[in-house]
Short mmCIF file of C-alpha atoms in Angstrom, two decimals:
data_model
loop_
_atom_site.label_atom_id
_atom_site.label_comp_id
_atom_site.label_asym_id
_atom_site.label_seq_id
_atom_site.Cartn_x
_atom_site.Cartn_y
_atom_site.Cartn_z
CA UNK A 907 -103.34 19.09 110.17
CA UNK A 908 -105.80 16.65 111.98
CA UNK A 909 -104.45 13.60 113.86
CA UNK A 910 -104.83 9.99 112.44
CA UNK A 911 -107.73 7.81 113.47
CA UNK A 912 -106.39 4.78 115.66
CA UNK A 913 -106.64 1.34 113.89
CA UNK A 914 -107.50 -0.30 117.16
CA UNK A 915 -108.34 0.79 120.78
CA UNK A 916 -104.88 -0.51 121.74
CA UNK A 917 -102.98 1.73 119.45
CA UNK A 918 -102.12 5.08 120.82
CA UNK A 919 -103.13 8.24 119.04
CA UNK A 920 -100.38 9.45 116.61
CA UNK A 921 -100.08 12.80 114.58
CA UNK A 922 -100.07 12.00 110.87
CA UNK A 923 -96.73 12.59 109.46
CA UNK A 924 -96.07 16.05 108.03
CA UNK A 925 -96.58 16.44 104.40
CA UNK A 926 -93.50 16.53 102.47
CA UNK A 927 -92.37 20.04 101.13
CA UNK A 928 -93.52 20.54 97.59
CA UNK A 929 -90.95 19.64 95.10
CA UNK A 930 -89.61 21.80 92.27
CA UNK A 931 -90.54 20.93 88.76
CA UNK A 932 -88.28 18.68 86.58
CA UNK A 933 -85.93 21.03 84.50
CA UNK A 934 -86.06 23.67 87.40
CA UNK A 935 -82.42 24.34 87.17
CA UNK A 936 -82.45 25.05 83.59
CA UNK A 937 -85.59 27.38 84.04
CA UNK A 938 -83.67 29.12 86.76
CA UNK A 939 -80.58 29.61 84.74
CA UNK A 940 -82.68 30.70 81.82
CA UNK A 941 -84.50 33.18 83.88
CA UNK A 942 -81.34 34.73 85.43
CA UNK A 943 -79.53 34.95 82.10
CA UNK A 944 -82.59 36.46 80.38
CA UNK A 945 -83.40 38.95 83.14
CA UNK A 946 -79.85 40.14 83.53
CA UNK A 947 -79.72 40.83 79.79
CA UNK A 948 -82.84 42.93 79.68
CA UNK A 949 -81.64 44.79 82.75
CA UNK A 950 -78.21 45.37 81.32
CA UNK A 951 -79.96 46.79 78.10
CA UNK A 952 -81.92 49.45 80.27
CA UNK A 953 -78.49 50.90 81.39
CA UNK A 954 -75.90 50.10 78.83
CA UNK A 955 -77.02 52.79 76.52
CA UNK A 956 -76.20 55.59 78.84
CA UNK A 957 -72.60 55.69 78.62
CA UNK A 958 -72.68 55.41 74.87
CA UNK A 959 -75.07 58.29 74.39
CA UNK A 960 -72.40 60.95 73.49
CA UNK A 961 -70.78 58.48 70.83
CA UNK A 962 -74.43 57.85 69.27
CA UNK A 963 -75.03 61.68 69.35
CA UNK A 964 -71.71 62.30 67.59
CA UNK A 965 -72.39 59.39 65.20
CA UNK A 966 -75.82 60.53 64.15
CA UNK A 967 -75.53 64.21 64.78
CA UNK A 968 -78.26 64.15 67.50
CA UNK A 969 -79.19 66.72 69.96
CA UNK A 970 -80.18 65.93 73.61
CA UNK A 971 -83.90 65.37 72.70
CA UNK A 972 -82.91 62.49 70.29
CA UNK A 973 -80.67 60.77 72.88
CA UNK A 974 -83.31 60.93 75.42
CA UNK A 975 -85.45 58.92 72.93
CA UNK A 976 -82.72 56.33 72.66
CA UNK A 977 -83.16 55.51 76.26
CA UNK A 978 -86.87 56.30 76.75
CA UNK A 979 -88.00 54.39 73.42
CA UNK A 980 -86.95 51.23 75.34
CA UNK A 981 -88.18 52.10 78.80
CA UNK A 982 -91.50 53.46 77.42
CA UNK A 983 -92.52 50.30 75.67
CA UNK A 984 -91.26 48.32 78.50
CA UNK A 985 -93.47 49.94 80.93
CA UNK A 986 -96.55 50.15 78.70
CA UNK A 987 -96.52 46.42 77.39
CA UNK A 988 -95.79 45.20 81.03
CA UNK A 989 -99.40 45.59 81.83
CA UNK A 990 -100.68 43.15 79.23
CA UNK A 991 -97.57 41.06 79.21
CA UNK A 992 -98.55 39.79 82.67
CA UNK A 993 -102.00 38.59 81.26
CA UNK A 994 -100.35 37.20 78.32
CA UNK A 995 -97.82 35.25 80.33
CA UNK A 996 -100.71 33.84 82.16
CA UNK A 997 -102.75 33.05 79.05
CA UNK A 998 -99.89 31.23 76.91
CA UNK A 999 -97.72 30.09 79.81
CA UNK A 1000 -94.90 31.68 81.48
CA UNK A 1001 -92.04 29.58 79.73
CA UNK A 1002 -93.68 30.05 76.36
CA UNK A 1003 -93.86 33.88 77.04
CA UNK A 1004 -90.46 34.12 78.13
CA UNK A 1005 -89.11 32.53 75.19
CA UNK A 1006 -91.22 34.54 72.62
CA UNK A 1007 -90.20 37.81 74.41
CA UNK A 1008 -86.58 36.95 74.67
CA UNK A 1009 -86.36 36.02 70.85
CA UNK A 1010 -88.05 39.38 69.96
CA UNK A 1011 -85.74 41.09 72.13
CA UNK A 1012 -82.63 39.53 70.44
CA UNK A 1013 -84.02 40.25 66.96
CA UNK A 1014 -84.55 43.88 67.87
CA UNK A 1015 -81.00 44.09 69.23
CA UNK A 1016 -79.58 42.97 65.96
CA UNK A 1017 -81.58 45.70 64.23
CA UNK A 1018 -80.34 48.34 66.72
CA UNK A 1019 -76.70 47.42 65.99
CA UNK A 1020 -77.32 47.83 62.26
CA UNK A 1021 -79.34 50.95 62.43
CA UNK A 1022 -78.32 53.45 59.68
CA UNK A 1023 -79.86 56.39 61.43
CA UNK A 1024 -81.34 57.56 64.67
CA UNK A 1025 -85.04 57.03 63.48
CA UNK A 1026 -84.33 53.27 62.89
CA UNK A 1027 -82.48 52.99 66.10
CA UNK A 1028 -85.25 54.62 68.33
CA UNK A 1029 -87.84 52.26 66.33
CA UNK A 1030 -85.88 49.16 67.14
CA UNK A 1031 -85.46 50.36 70.75
CA UNK A 1032 -89.31 50.52 70.96
CA UNK A 1033 -89.40 46.91 69.84
CA UNK A 1034 -86.80 45.87 72.31
CA UNK A 1035 -88.95 47.24 74.86
CA UNK A 1036 -91.97 45.01 73.78
CA UNK A 1037 -89.58 41.88 74.17
CA UNK A 1038 -88.39 42.92 77.60
CA UNK A 1039 -91.89 43.49 78.76
CA UNK A 1040 -92.57 39.84 77.94
CA UNK A 1041 -89.50 38.54 79.58
CA UNK A 1042 -89.80 40.27 82.87
CA UNK A 1043 -93.38 39.17 84.24
CA UNK A 1044 -92.99 35.75 82.76
CA UNK A 1045 -89.63 35.24 84.51
CA UNK A 1046 -91.47 35.89 87.92
CA UNK A 1047 -94.30 33.58 86.99
CA UNK A 1048 -91.98 30.83 85.82
CA UNK A 1049 -90.11 30.99 89.07
CA UNK A 1050 -93.29 30.77 91.01
CA UNK A 1051 -94.55 27.67 89.37
CA UNK A 1052 -91.03 25.98 89.30
CA UNK A 1053 -90.60 26.56 92.92
CA UNK A 1054 -93.79 25.73 94.79
CA UNK A 1055 -91.95 25.68 98.22
CA UNK A 1056 -92.05 29.18 99.74
CA UNK A 1057 -88.62 28.92 101.12
CA UNK A 1058 -87.05 27.90 97.71
CA UNK A 1059 -89.07 30.34 95.85
CA UNK A 1060 -87.95 33.23 98.27
CA UNK A 1061 -84.34 32.19 97.47
CA UNK A 1062 -85.04 31.98 93.80
CA UNK A 1063 -86.60 35.39 93.91
CA UNK A 1064 -83.60 36.86 95.85
CA UNK A 1065 -81.30 35.43 92.91
CA UNK A 1066 -83.55 36.90 90.36
CA UNK A 1067 -83.26 40.21 92.11
CA UNK A 1068 -79.49 40.15 92.40
CA UNK A 1069 -79.25 38.97 88.51
CA UNK A 1070 -81.46 42.20 87.76
CA UNK A 1071 -79.66 44.55 90.13
CA UNK A 1072 -76.07 43.43 88.98
CA UNK A 1073 -77.36 43.64 85.41
CA UNK A 1074 -78.61 47.22 85.68
CA UNK A 1075 -75.37 48.22 87.67
CA UNK A 1076 -73.22 46.47 85.12
CA UNK A 1077 -74.94 48.16 82.22
CA UNK A 1078 -72.75 51.36 82.33
CA UNK A 1079 -69.48 49.45 82.79
CA UNK A 1080 -70.39 47.31 79.85
CA UNK A 1081 -71.25 50.14 77.99
CA UNK A 1082 -68.08 51.97 78.53
CA UNK A 1083 -66.18 48.94 77.54
CA UNK A 1084 -68.14 48.19 74.44
CA UNK A 1085 -68.12 51.69 73.12
CA UNK A 1086 -64.35 51.79 72.88
CA UNK A 1087 -64.68 49.15 70.16
CA UNK A 1088 -68.05 50.78 68.66
CA UNK A 1089 -71.27 51.85 70.26
CA UNK A 1090 -73.13 49.35 68.05
CA UNK A 1091 -71.38 46.68 70.12
CA UNK A 1092 -73.68 47.54 73.11
CA UNK A 1093 -76.59 45.96 71.12
CA UNK A 1094 -74.63 43.07 69.29
CA UNK A 1095 -73.52 41.63 72.74
CA UNK A 1096 -77.21 40.68 73.47
CA UNK A 1097 -77.19 38.17 70.58
CA UNK A 1098 -74.99 35.37 72.08
CA UNK A 1099 -76.33 36.07 75.44
CA UNK A 1100 -79.90 35.79 74.47
CA UNK A 1101 -79.10 32.64 72.40
CA UNK A 1102 -77.57 31.06 75.64
CA UNK A 1103 -80.80 31.71 77.52
CA UNK A 1104 -82.97 30.43 74.77
CA UNK A 1105 -80.99 27.13 74.59
CA UNK A 1106 -81.37 26.82 78.36
CA UNK A 1107 -85.18 27.18 78.39
CA UNK A 1108 -85.50 24.23 76.13
CA UNK A 1109 -84.80 21.89 79.05
CA UNK A 1110 -87.60 23.44 81.21
CA UNK A 1111 -91.05 22.04 81.02
CA UNK A 1112 -93.88 23.92 79.35
CA UNK A 1113 -95.98 26.04 81.35
CA UNK A 1114 -99.86 25.66 82.00
CA UNK A 1115 -102.09 27.83 80.11
CA UNK A 1116 -105.05 30.00 81.37
CA UNK A 1117 -107.96 31.21 79.72
CA UNK A 1118 -107.11 34.89 79.91
CA UNK A 1119 -108.43 37.17 77.24
CA UNK A 1120 -106.48 40.09 75.99
CA UNK A 1121 -107.61 43.73 76.81
CA UNK A 1122 -106.86 45.73 73.45
CA UNK A 1123 -108.64 48.98 74.68
CA UNK A 1124 -106.71 48.98 77.81
CA UNK A 1125 -103.41 48.37 76.15
CA UNK A 1126 -103.88 51.05 73.61
CA UNK A 1127 -104.84 53.52 76.06
CA UNK A 1128 -101.88 52.60 78.35
CA UNK A 1129 -99.39 53.06 75.41
CA UNK A 1130 -101.06 56.48 74.59
CA UNK A 1131 -101.05 57.77 78.24
CA UNK A 1132 -97.44 56.72 78.87
CA UNK A 1133 -96.19 57.80 75.48
CA UNK A 1134 -98.00 61.27 75.71
CA UNK A 1135 -96.64 61.97 79.11
CA UNK A 1136 -93.08 61.00 78.20
CA UNK A 1137 -93.29 62.98 75.03
CA UNK A 1138 -94.38 65.95 76.67
CA UNK A 1139 -91.61 65.69 79.45
CA UNK A 1140 -88.97 65.38 76.72
CA UNK A 1141 -90.08 67.95 74.29
CA UNK A 1142 -90.75 70.52 77.17
CA UNK A 1143 -86.96 70.61 77.76
CA UNK A 1144 -86.59 71.79 74.12
CA UNK A 1145 -89.33 74.08 73.46
CA UNK A 1146 -90.94 74.81 76.82
CA UNK A 1147 -94.22 73.48 78.58
CA UNK A 1148 -96.26 76.00 76.98
CA UNK A 1149 -95.74 74.80 73.45
CA UNK A 1150 -98.78 73.51 71.52
CA UNK A 1151 -97.25 70.01 70.79
CA UNK A 1152 -96.31 69.87 74.48
CA UNK A 1153 -99.76 70.75 75.52
CA UNK A 1154 -101.22 68.47 72.85
CA UNK A 1155 -99.20 65.47 74.17
CA UNK A 1156 -100.30 66.29 77.75
CA UNK A 1157 -103.91 66.26 76.69
CA UNK A 1158 -103.32 62.91 74.95
CA UNK A 1159 -102.00 61.46 78.12
CA UNK A 1160 -104.77 62.81 80.29
CA UNK A 1161 -107.49 61.58 77.93
CA UNK A 1162 -105.96 58.27 77.40
CA UNK A 1163 -105.49 57.79 81.22
CA UNK A 1164 -109.30 58.34 81.71
CA UNK A 1165 -109.94 55.83 78.88
CA UNK A 1166 -107.75 53.24 80.58
CA UNK A 1167 -109.33 53.68 83.92
CA UNK A 1168 -112.91 53.25 82.32
CA UNK A 1169 -111.67 50.23 80.31
CA UNK A 1170 -110.39 48.63 83.49
CA UNK A 1171 -113.60 49.38 85.47
CA UNK A 1172 -116.19 48.55 82.66
CA UNK A 1173 -114.36 46.19 80.48
CA UNK A 1174 -115.48 42.49 80.37
CA UNK A 1175 -111.76 41.41 80.65
CA UNK A 1176 -109.51 44.05 82.03
CA UNK A 1177 -105.78 43.34 81.89
CA UNK A 1178 -105.39 45.12 85.39
CA UNK A 1179 -108.39 44.24 87.50
CA UNK A 1180 -109.46 47.13 89.62
CA UNK A 1181 -109.68 44.94 92.68
CA UNK A 1182 -105.96 44.20 92.31
CA UNK A 1183 -105.09 47.81 91.76
CA UNK A 1184 -107.19 48.75 94.90
CA UNK A 1185 -105.02 46.39 97.07
CA UNK A 1186 -102.98 48.10 99.46
CA UNK A 1187 -99.99 46.07 98.76
CA UNK A 1188 -100.34 46.28 94.90
CA UNK A 1189 -100.68 50.18 94.91
CA UNK A 1190 -97.94 50.90 97.69
CA UNK A 1191 -95.37 48.57 95.97
CA UNK A 1192 -96.07 49.99 92.63
CA UNK A 1193 -95.44 53.48 94.08
CA UNK A 1194 -92.38 52.40 95.74
CA UNK A 1195 -90.88 50.76 92.62
CA UNK A 1196 -91.64 54.08 90.74
CA UNK A 1197 -89.66 56.04 93.22
CA UNK A 1198 -86.64 53.54 93.52
CA UNK A 1199 -86.37 53.68 89.50
CA UNK A 1200 -86.54 57.48 89.59
CA UNK A 1201 -83.61 57.60 91.84
CA UNK A 1202 -81.47 54.74 90.16
CA UNK A 1203 -82.26 55.37 86.46
CA UNK A 1204 -82.11 59.12 86.89
CA UNK A 1205 -78.71 58.91 88.48
CA UNK A 1206 -77.13 56.59 86.04
CA UNK A 1207 -78.52 58.87 83.14
CA UNK A 1208 -77.14 62.08 84.69
CA UNK A 1209 -73.86 60.70 85.77
CA UNK A 1210 -73.10 59.05 82.46
CA UNK A 1211 -73.39 62.59 80.86
CA UNK A 1212 -71.71 64.51 83.68
CA UNK A 1213 -68.50 62.45 83.71
CA UNK A 1214 -68.03 62.86 79.91
CA UNK A 1215 -69.32 66.35 79.28
CA UNK A 1216 -68.13 68.12 82.49
CA UNK A 1217 -65.08 65.99 83.60
CA UNK A 1218 -64.08 65.11 80.03
CA UNK A 1219 -63.70 61.42 80.66
CA UNK A 1220 -63.81 58.88 77.92
CA UNK A 1221 -66.54 56.30 77.66
CA UNK A 1222 -64.12 53.65 78.85
CA UNK A 1223 -63.08 55.90 81.86
CA UNK A 1224 -66.84 56.46 82.61
CA UNK A 1225 -67.55 52.87 82.44
CA UNK A 1226 -64.73 52.12 84.90
CA UNK A 1227 -66.16 54.86 87.27
CA UNK A 1228 -69.32 52.70 87.56
CA UNK A 1229 -67.41 49.67 88.25
CA UNK A 1230 -67.21 49.80 92.14
CA UNK A 1231 -71.01 50.36 92.28
CA UNK A 1232 -71.49 47.41 90.04
CA UNK A 1233 -69.27 45.07 92.02
CA UNK A 1234 -70.42 45.93 95.38
CA UNK A 1235 -73.95 45.69 94.32
CA UNK A 1236 -73.71 41.94 93.77
CA UNK A 1237 -73.13 41.34 97.36
CA UNK A 1238 -76.33 43.11 98.67
CA UNK A 1239 -79.05 40.60 97.21
CA UNK A 1240 -78.09 37.71 99.66
CA UNK A 1241 -77.82 40.13 102.69
CA UNK A 1242 -81.12 41.58 101.69
CA UNK A 1243 -82.69 37.99 101.69
CA UNK A 1244 -81.40 37.10 105.16
CA UNK A 1245 -82.72 40.58 106.55
CA UNK A 1246 -86.20 39.77 105.02
CA UNK A 1247 -86.14 36.21 106.37
CA UNK A 1248 -85.33 37.37 109.98
CA UNK A 1249 -86.98 40.71 110.18
CA UNK A 1250 -89.70 40.85 107.44
CA UNK A 1251 -89.59 42.57 104.18
CA UNK A 1252 -89.93 46.16 105.66
CA UNK A 1253 -86.46 46.08 107.21
CA UNK A 1254 -84.37 45.65 103.93
CA UNK A 1255 -86.89 48.07 102.10
CA UNK A 1256 -86.58 50.95 104.37
CA UNK A 1257 -82.81 50.42 104.75
CA UNK A 1258 -82.45 50.46 101.07
CA UNK A 1259 -84.47 53.51 100.53
CA UNK A 1260 -82.50 55.38 102.98
CA UNK A 1261 -79.27 54.49 101.60
CA UNK A 1262 -80.48 55.68 98.05
CA UNK A 1263 -81.89 58.89 99.41
CA UNK A 1264 -78.56 59.52 101.50
CA UNK A 1265 -76.34 58.98 98.51
CA UNK A 1266 -78.19 61.12 96.12
CA UNK A 1267 -78.45 64.09 98.68
CA UNK A 1268 -74.77 63.72 99.18
CA UNK A 1269 -73.95 63.95 95.52
CA UNK A 1270 -76.01 67.27 95.38
CA UNK A 1271 -73.65 68.72 98.23
CA UNK A 1272 -70.53 68.08 96.20
CA UNK A 1273 -69.13 71.24 94.77
CA UNK A 1274 -68.74 71.55 91.03
CA UNK A 1275 -64.87 71.58 91.44
CA UNK A 1276 -64.89 68.31 93.39
CA UNK A 1277 -62.88 65.52 91.64
CA UNK A 1278 -64.34 62.21 90.34
CA UNK A 1279 -63.69 59.96 93.23
CA UNK A 1280 -66.43 61.23 95.68
CA UNK A 1281 -68.98 60.74 93.05
CA UNK A 1282 -67.97 57.21 92.29
CA UNK A 1283 -68.01 56.41 95.96
CA UNK A 1284 -71.47 57.89 96.43
CA UNK A 1285 -72.87 55.82 93.50
CA UNK A 1286 -72.39 52.67 95.82
CA UNK A 1287 -75.09 53.41 98.29
CA UNK A 1288 -77.57 54.45 95.76
CA UNK A 1289 -77.19 51.12 93.77
CA UNK A 1290 -76.79 49.08 96.89
CA UNK A 1291 -80.07 50.53 98.49
CA UNK A 1292 -82.02 49.57 95.23
CA UNK A 1293 -80.54 46.20 95.32
CA UNK A 1294 -81.66 45.77 98.91
CA UNK A 1295 -85.12 47.01 98.63
CA UNK A 1296 -86.34 45.55 95.24
CA UNK A 1297 -86.02 41.82 95.92
CA UNK A 1298 -87.80 42.04 99.45
CA UNK A 1299 -90.40 44.24 97.76
CA UNK A 1300 -91.11 41.73 94.92
CA UNK A 1301 -91.18 38.71 97.14
CA UNK A 1302 -93.54 40.54 99.60
CA UNK A 1303 -95.84 41.18 96.59
CA UNK A 1304 -95.82 37.57 95.11
CA UNK A 1305 -96.59 36.27 98.79
CA UNK A 1306 -99.79 38.42 98.88
CA UNK A 1307 -101.29 37.95 95.60
CA UNK A 1308 -103.07 34.68 94.37
CA UNK A 1309 -101.01 32.48 92.26
CA UNK A 1310 -103.04 33.10 89.26
CA UNK A 1311 -102.54 36.79 89.40
CA UNK A 1312 -98.67 36.48 89.77
CA UNK A 1313 -98.03 37.49 86.13
CA UNK A 1314 -100.40 40.48 86.21
CA UNK A 1315 -99.13 41.66 89.74
CA UNK A 1316 -95.45 41.51 88.58
CA UNK A 1317 -96.44 43.36 85.33
CA UNK A 1318 -98.06 46.20 87.26
CA UNK A 1319 -95.20 46.46 89.56
CA UNK A 1320 -92.55 46.64 86.85
CA UNK A 1321 -94.46 48.76 84.67
CA UNK A 1322 -94.54 51.34 87.44
CA UNK A 1323 -90.90 50.96 87.89
CA UNK A 1324 -90.07 51.46 84.13
CA UNK A 1325 -92.36 54.46 83.99
CA UNK A 1326 -90.49 55.91 86.81
CA UNK A 1327 -87.12 55.40 85.07
CA UNK A 1328 -88.64 56.80 81.71
CA UNK A 1329 -89.99 60.01 83.34
CA UNK A 1330 -86.58 60.58 85.19
CA UNK A 1331 -84.86 60.43 81.86
CA UNK A 1332 -87.24 62.73 80.12
CA UNK A 1333 -87.28 65.20 82.88
CA UNK A 1334 -83.75 65.24 84.06
CA UNK A 1335 -82.49 65.38 80.29
CA UNK A 1336 -84.59 68.76 80.10
CA UNK A 1337 -82.78 70.02 83.15
CA UNK A 1338 -79.30 69.37 81.62
CA UNK A 1339 -80.03 70.21 77.99
CA UNK A 1340 -78.22 73.49 78.28
CA UNK A 1341 -74.55 72.78 78.47
CA UNK A 1342 -73.91 76.23 80.23
CA UNK A 1343 -76.31 75.18 83.20
CA UNK A 1344 -75.47 71.48 83.18
CA UNK A 1345 -74.20 71.43 87.01
CA UNK A 1346 -76.94 73.17 88.33
CA UNK A 1347 -79.37 71.01 86.33
CA UNK A 1348 -77.66 67.91 87.42
CA UNK A 1349 -78.03 68.93 91.21
CA UNK A 1350 -81.57 69.73 90.81
CA UNK A 1351 -82.24 66.35 89.14
CA UNK A 1352 -80.61 64.62 92.03
CA UNK A 1353 -82.37 66.60 94.60
CA UNK A 1354 -85.74 65.64 92.86
CA UNK A 1355 -84.65 62.00 93.01
CA UNK A 1356 -83.50 61.94 96.47
CA UNK A 1357 -86.99 63.77 97.48
CA UNK A 1358 -88.89 61.14 95.62
CA UNK A 1359 -87.04 58.19 97.19
CA UNK A 1360 -87.30 59.59 100.74
CA UNK A 1361 -91.01 60.09 100.28
CA UNK A 1362 -91.35 56.34 99.36
CA UNK A 1363 -90.24 55.57 102.67
CA UNK A 1364 -93.52 56.78 104.17
CA UNK A 1365 -95.14 54.49 101.60
CA UNK A 1366 -93.25 51.51 102.96
CA UNK A 1367 -94.38 52.11 106.46
CA UNK A 1368 -97.87 51.86 105.21
CA UNK A 1369 -97.50 48.31 104.24
CA UNK A 1370 -98.75 45.66 106.43
CA UNK A 1371 -95.66 44.06 108.26
CA UNK A 1372 -94.89 40.63 107.11
CA UNK A 1373 -92.32 38.40 108.99
CA UNK A 1374 -90.68 35.72 107.07
CA UNK A 1375 -90.25 32.87 109.40
CA UNK A 1376 -87.18 30.60 108.81
CA UNK A 1377 -88.11 27.37 107.15
#
C-alpha cells in the first residue's frame, strides 16, 4: 500500500491505515450452519447404506451385483453430475443451487425409503446422487463468498471438512443403528435433517449469478463414460471381463471419454475448461482425491460385509465396530487446520496419506482367524488420515483457483473423489463376490487400496509448496 500524501510541508509522512479485513456477509452464520448440516447429510448417505446391504439383499433377494448398484448408483451420478453442478452453481448462484440440490436429495430419499423393489431403490439412488452433486460444489462456493477474509475462509473450510469426514465416518454407525429398526430408516432419516438445513438456508442472502452456459454434450459424455466404466467393473465380477456386455460397456466408456475431451477442447462453453484441467494443482488434487476415496470407500464397503458375513456380527454390532473410527475422526480436522497454517498444506496431506496406507496394509497382515478388535483399531488411522488430508487439499485448491472458477474446480475435485469411491466398490465387490474366497478377495482389495493411496503421496510432492502464514 502506498503512503498517504502530506497535507502540508510541516506534516510528517504517515502510512495510510491498513484496510480493515473483509467482513463476512449478513446471514453468514445461518449459511455456515446450513452448509455443515447439508454436507454432513450427503456424506452420511454415501456410507450409511454399506452396513444395511445384507438386510437389503435379504429383503429383495438380491445378489452381490445388485447390492453394488445400491452403493454405486449414488456415487456414480454424484461423480458425473458434479462436473456440471459446479457450473450450474456459478450460473444460478451458490445459495440457490444448494437449496435446489438438497430439496431433490430429500425427495429422492423418501422414494428410497418407500421403494417396493431393488429397481426402484437403485433408480432413486441415482436421483439422490444428482441432488448431492448439486449440494457439494455449491456448499464450497457459498463458503467462499460468505467469508471473503482468507483466514476466516480457511477456518470455515476446515469445519466443512470436519463435517464431511465425520459424516462419512458416522455413516456405518448410523446404518447399523437404524437397520435394527428397518433398513428403510437409513433413508427416512434424511428427511428431518434435510428440512433443518433448508430452513437455515432461508436466513442466508441470495448468491450472485454468473452468465455460465450449460454444456449438454460434455455432461452426457461424462455420464456415459463413468457409467460404462462402473457397469463394466461391476458386471465383470459376475460374468468375467471377456463377456460381450462387459466389453461393450468398456467400449462405451472409451468412446464417451474421447467425446468428452473433444467437447471440452472444441465446445464454445465447456463445463470443465481445459486450461483448468491442465493446471498442475487441479490435476494433482483430483488424482489425490481419487486415491483417498479408493482407500476410504473401499475399506468401508469391504469391512461392512466382512464383519457380518465372515465374523457373523449383526448390523448393530457392525455399526458399533465403526464407532471408534467415527468418534476419533471428529478431532482430526482442527489438528489438520493448525498444521496447514503452520507448515503449509503438504504437511497434513502427506501425513494423512501415510496414515491411510499404513492402516490398510496392516489390515492385510491380519490372519483370517484374528478377532474383530484389531480390525476395529486399524480403521482409525485410515479414517483419520483421510480426515487430515482432505480439508488441507481442498483449501489449497480454492486458494489457487480464481474466485469465479471455485464452483467448477470443486466440482472436478469431488467428481474425481466420488469416481474413486464408485470404482473401488465395483472392483472390490467383484473380488469378494465368491463367499468361499471372501477373505482372500478382501486382502487383495485392501492391498490395492493401500497401493493407490501410497502412490498419491508422490503426487502430493509434485504440488508446489504453499505456506499458510498465520493471520
